[in-house]
């Protein structure tokens, strides 16, 4: 039996339904497009939302307690190790071992323990061969090397634990509160992070410090960018390109560079962003007497939300 051809009325009904469906889809697409963020604000961590980490820790631990030459040796060793740590190519333990070795920190074990632990609660960081005779035989030398390896291992763990207890390492609560104020007063949730940071310390600052206030403020993970994940860091261009690709993929494929504002404490990091057409603001939470205050930062960000056309907000 042959299939009957649809009547003219049925064809008209089908055409009308298809037209309504198409119009409905267009309306949904228009609504979704309107909901896409048109402006975004990114904050740095160190110097903006928080203090620096290892530099502050080492200053608090050893600065003015050992000679300038010895301290500079440790400081340089830490910063050299940081270059790999911030890219996620070494772990925190490896970072401390490199700093201990190249900074000759085993010379200061007793002083470190005095600064970090109560007298009755010191960990066993003794170096069994600390006072061995210069004329040691091969077997004694092997034992000494093994002791030093064990000592570096224990000291690495100790420093990692003490860093998290250091009261000098702080989140800058007024700046975070200001970011929350933007969200509440302007219904603006498109705030993110662009930070050179390692995996372990970024997790500590973002999810643990002050009951996780940063993670509760910066809730859109698509707008949170860490150098250890990107395997590149500011001020190098690939990190900014990494952020922009994530924006296009996860947030808004039509975002324009002029609609991105970046707040950082270092001018060299802002130059790259500025060359890309981003709006930039230099701000350091620890130098508000010589730079802009948190209140002035808020005013500049409000201006960006209202205008957002100038590359550098005066």
PDB file of N, CA and C in Angstrom, residues 44-91:
ATOM      1  N   UNK A  44      46.205  39.989  40.316  1.00  0.00           N
ATOM      2  CA  UNK A  44      47.376  39.219  40.716  1.00  0.00           C
ATOM      3  C   UNK A  44      47.189  38.789  42.175  1.00  0.00           C
ATOM      4  N   UNK A  45      47.981  37.802  42.621  1.00  0.00           N
ATOM      5  CA  UNK A  45      47.928  37.400  44.030  1.00  0.00           C
ATOM      6  C   UNK A  45      48.969  38.159  44.851  1.00  0.00           C
ATOM      7  N   UNK A  46      50.258  37.822  44.685  1.00  0.00           N
ATOM      8  CA  UNK A  46      51.314  38.420  45.485  1.00  0.00           C
ATOM      9  C   UNK A  46      51.427  39.917  45.268  1.00  0.00           C
ATOM     10  N   UNK A  47      51.257  40.686  46.354  1.00  0.00           N
ATOM     11  CA  UNK A  47      51.322  42.136  46.265  1.00  0.00           C
ATOM     12  C   UNK A  47      49.979  42.799  46.025  1.00  0.00           C
ATOM     13  N   UNK A  48      48.983  42.012  45.621  1.00  0.00           N
ATOM     14  CA  UNK A  48      47.652  42.567  45.345  1.00  0.00           C
ATOM     15  C   UNK A  48      46.616  41.965  46.297  1.00  0.00           C
ATOM     16  N   UNK A  49      46.373  40.669  46.184  1.00  0.00           N
ATOM     17  CA  UNK A  49      45.391  40.010  47.046  1.00  0.00           C
ATOM     18  C   UNK A  49      46.036  39.396  48.293  1.00  0.00           C
ATOM     19  N   UNK A  50      47.357  39.288  48.274  1.00  0.00           N
ATOM     20  CA  UNK A  50      48.072  38.680  49.402  1.00  0.00           C
ATOM     21  C   UNK A  50      49.504  39.193  49.418  1.00  0.00           C
ATOM     22  N   UNK A  51      50.227  38.822  50.467  1.00  0.00           N
ATOM     23  CA  UNK A  51      51.656  39.119  50.512  1.00  0.00           C
ATOM     24  C   UNK A  51      52.393  38.083  49.661  1.00  0.00           C
ATOM     25  N   UNK A  52      53.655  38.355  49.380  1.00  0.00           N
ATOM     26  CA  UNK A  52      54.488  37.314  48.787  1.00  0.00           C
ATOM     27  C   UNK A  52      54.628  36.182  49.796  1.00  0.00           C
ATOM     28  N   UNK A  53      55.154  35.044  49.348  1.00  0.00           N
ATOM     29  CA  UNK A  53      55.204  33.892  50.244  1.00  0.00           C
ATOM     30  C   UNK A  53      56.633  33.586  50.703  1.00  0.00           C
ATOM     31  N   UNK A  54      57.447  33.000  49.840  1.00  0.00           N
ATOM     32  CA  UNK A  54      58.752  32.539  50.339  1.00  0.00           C
ATOM     33  C   UNK A  54      59.667  33.693  50.735  1.00  0.00           C
ATOM     34  N   UNK A  55      59.589  34.830  50.038  1.00  0.00           N
ATOM     35  CA  UNK A  55      60.427  35.966  50.406  1.00  0.00           C
ATOM     36  C   UNK A  55      60.077  36.492  51.800  1.00  0.00           C
ATOM     37  N   UNK A  56      58.776  36.609  52.069  1.00  0.00           N
ATOM     38  CA  UNK A  56      58.319  37.070  53.387  1.00  0.00           C
ATOM     39  C   UNK A  56      58.716  36.072  54.469  1.00  0.00           C
ATOM     40  N   UNK A  57      58.569  34.788  54.169  1.00  0.00           N
ATOM     41  CA  UNK A  57      58.905  33.739  55.139  1.00  0.00           C
ATOM     42  C   UNK A  57      60.392  33.776  55.491  1.00  0.00           C
ATOM     43  N   UNK A  58      61.244  33.875  54.473  1.00  0.00           N
ATOM     44  CA  UNK A  58      62.689  33.883  54.720  1.00  0.00           C
ATOM     45  C   UNK A  58      63.123  35.158  55.431  1.00  0.00           C
ATOM     46  N   UNK A  59      62.514  36.281  55.082  1.00  0.00           N
ATOM     47  CA  UNK A  59      62.823  37.533  55.780  1.00  0.00           C
ATOM     48  C   UNK A  59      62.486  37.419  57.261  1.00  0.00           C
ATOM     49  N   UNK A  60      61.318  36.899  57.550  1.00  0.00           N
ATOM     50  CA  UNK A  60      60.879  36.745  58.930  1.00  0.00           C
ATOM     51  C   UNK A  60      61.758  35.755  59.687  1.00  0.00           C
ATOM     52  N   UNK A  61      62.269  34.769  58.964  1.00  0.00           N
ATOM     53  CA  UNK A  61      63.037  33.696  59.597  1.00  0.00           C
ATOM     54  C   UNK A  61      64.491  34.085  59.862  1.00  0.00           C
ATOM     55  N   UNK A  62      65.138  34.746  58.883  1.00  0.00           N
ATOM     56  CA  UNK A  62      66.591  34.891  58.959  1.00  0.00           C
ATOM     57  C   UNK A  62      67.141  36.306  58.753  1.00  0.00           C
ATOM     58  N   UNK A  63      66.364  37.218  58.194  1.00  0.00           N
ATOM     59  CA  UNK A  63      66.895  38.554  57.915  1.00  0.00           C
ATOM     60  C   UNK A  63      67.314  39.250  59.213  1.00  0.00           C
ATOM     61  N   UNK A  64      68.524  39.835  59.193  1.00  0.00           N
ATOM     62  CA  UNK A  64      69.110  40.533  60.337  1.00  0.00           C
ATOM     63  C   UNK A  64      69.506  39.589  61.476  1.00  0.00           C
ATOM     64  N   UNK A  65      69.418  38.294  61.227  1.00  0.00           N
ATOM     65  CA  UNK A  65      69.847  37.310  62.232  1.00  0.00           C
ATOM     66  C   UNK A  65      71.126  36.607  61.802  1.00  0.00           C
ATOM     67  N   UNK A  66      71.442  36.710  60.515  1.00  0.00           N
ATOM     68  CA  UNK A  66      72.704  36.215  59.978  1.00  0.00           C
ATOM     69  C   UNK A  66      73.311  37.337  59.137  1.00  0.00           C
ATOM     70  N   UNK A  67      74.518  37.159  58.661  1.00  0.00           N
ATOM     71  CA  UNK A  67      75.163  38.230  57.890  1.00  0.00           C
ATOM     72  C   UNK A  67      74.406  38.487  56.592  1.00  0.00           C
ATOM     73  N   UNK A  68      74.553  39.691  56.070  1.00  0.00           N
ATOM     74  CA  UNK A  68      73.903  40.057  54.807  1.00  0.00           C
ATOM     75  C   UNK A  68      74.340  39.128  53.682  1.00  0.00           C
ATOM     76  N   UNK A  69      75.615  38.783  53.673  1.00  0.00           N
ATOM     77  CA  UNK A  69      76.144  37.896  52.635  1.00  0.00           C
ATOM     78  C   UNK A  69      75.505  36.514  52.703  1.00  0.00           C
ATOM     79  N   UNK A  70      75.374  35.975  53.908  1.00  0.00           N
ATOM     80  CA  UNK A  70      74.761  34.651  54.071  1.00  0.00           C
ATOM     81  C   UNK A  70      73.275  34.687  53.717  1.00  0.00           C
ATOM     82  N   UNK A  71      72.603  35.772  54.124  1.00  0.00           N
ATOM     83  CA  UNK A  71      71.174  35.881  53.811  1.00  0.00           C
ATOM     84  C   UNK A  71      70.954  36.015  52.303  1.00  0.00           C
ATOM     85  N   UNK A  72      71.775  36.827  51.651  1.00  0.00           N
ATOM     86  CA  UNK A  72      71.641  37.008  50.204  1.00  0.00           C
ATOM     87  C   UNK A  72      71.857  35.700  49.461  1.00  0.00           C
ATOM     88  N   UNK A  73      72.744  34.860  49.973  1.00  0.00           N
ATOM     89  CA  UNK A  73      72.985  33.555  49.354  1.00  0.00           C
ATOM     90  C   UNK A  73      71.722  32.695  49.408  1.00  0.00           C
ATOM     91  N   UNK A  74      71.041  32.703  50.547  1.00  0.00           N
ATOM     92  CA  UNK A  74      69.792  31.945  50.706  1.00  0.00           C
ATOM     93  C   UNK A  74      68.684  32.547  49.848  1.00  0.00           C
ATOM     94  N   UNK A  75      68.593  33.870  49.882  1.00  0.00           N
ATOM     95  CA  UNK A  75      67.561  34.580  49.117  1.00  0.00           C
ATOM     96  C   UNK A  75      67.696  34.285  47.623  1.00  0.00           C
ATOM     97  N   UNK A  76      68.913  34.354  47.098  1.00  0.00           N
ATOM     98  CA  UNK A  76      69.150  34.089  45.676  1.00  0.00           C
ATOM     99  C   UNK A  76      68.866  32.622  45.332  1.00  0.00           C
ATOM    100  N   UNK A  77      69.241  31.730  46.227  1.00  0.00           N
ATOM    101  CA  UNK A  77      68.988  30.300  45.993  1.00  0.00           C
ATOM    102  C   UNK A  77      67.484  30.032  45.903  1.00  0.00           C
ATOM    103  N   UNK A  78      66.715  30.682  46.778  1.00  0.00           N
ATOM    104  CA  UNK A  78      65.261  30.495  46.774  1.00  0.00           C
ATOM    105  C   UNK A  78      64.643  31.045  45.495  1.00  0.00           C
ATOM    106  N   UNK A  79      65.080  32.217  45.073  1.00  0.00           N
ATOM    107  CA  UNK A  79      64.517  32.819  43.864  1.00  0.00           C
ATOM    108  C   UNK A  79      64.908  32.043  42.607  1.00  0.00           C
ATOM    109  N   UNK A  80      66.094  31.465  42.594  1.00  0.00           N
ATOM    110  CA  UNK A  80      66.481  30.620  41.459  1.00  0.00           C
ATOM    111  C   UNK A  80      65.623  29.360  41.403  1.00  0.00           C
ATOM    112  N   UNK A  81      65.351  28.772  42.561  1.00  0.00           N
ATOM    113  CA  UNK A  81      64.502  27.582  42.610  1.00  0.00           C
ATOM    114  C   UNK A  81      63.053  27.930  42.262  1.00  0.00           C
ATOM    115  N   UNK A  82      62.638  29.147  42.627  1.00  0.00           N
ATOM    116  CA  UNK A  82      61.270  29.599  42.352  1.00  0.00           C
ATOM    117  C   UNK A  82      60.965  29.613  40.862  1.00  0.00           C
ATOM    118  N   UNK A  83      61.981  29.916  40.038  1.00  0.00           N
ATOM    119  CA  UNK A  83      61.781  29.975  38.591  1.00  0.00           C
ATOM    120  C   UNK A  83      61.236  28.658  38.048  1.00  0.00           C
ATOM    121  N   UNK A  84      61.607  27.541  38.657  1.00  0.00           N
ATOM    122  CA  UNK A  84      61.074  26.229  38.262  1.00  0.00           C
ATOM    123  C   UNK A  84      59.801  25.888  39.027  1.00  0.00           C
ATOM    124  N   UNK A  85      59.766  26.315  40.288  1.00  0.00           N
ATOM    125  CA  UNK A  85      58.621  25.995  41.145  1.00  0.00           C
ATOM    126  C   UNK A  85      57.342  26.635  40.631  1.00  0.00           C
ATOM    127  N   UNK A  86      57.410  27.900  40.179  1.00  0.00           N
ATOM    128  CA  UNK A  86      56.213  28.594  39.712  1.00  0.00           C
ATOM    129  C   UNK A  86      55.679  28.009  38.408  1.00  0.00           C
ATOM    130  N   UNK A  87      56.516  27.253  37.699  1.00  0.00           N
ATOM    131  CA  UNK A  87      56.075  26.618  36.450  1.00  0.00           C
ATOM    132  C   UNK A  87      55.590  25.192  36.677  1.00  0.00           C
ATOM    133  N   UNK A  88      55.639  24.737  37.923  1.00  0.00           N
ATOM    134  CA  UNK A  88      55.149  23.403  38.234  1.00  0.00           C
ATOM    135  C   UNK A  88      56.079  22.289  37.811  1.00  0.00           C
ATOM    136  N   UNK A  89      57.344  22.611  37.553  1.00  0.00           N
ATOM    137  CA  UNK A  89      58.273  21.562  37.106  1.00  0.00           C
ATOM    138  C   UNK A  89      59.013  20.908  38.265  1.00  0.00           C
ATOM    139  N   UNK A  90      58.916  21.488  39.477  1.00  0.00           N
ATOM    140  CA  UNK A  90      59.452  20.846  40.678  1.00  0.00           C
ATOM    141  C   UNK A  90      58.401  20.945  41.784  1.00  0.00           C
ATOM    142  N   UNK A  91      58.516  20.079  42.785  1.00  0.00           N
ATOM    143  CA  UNK A  91      57.591  20.077  43.920  1.00  0.00           C
ATOM    144  C   UNK A  91      58.085  21.029  45.006  1.00  0.00           C
TER     145      UNK A  91
END
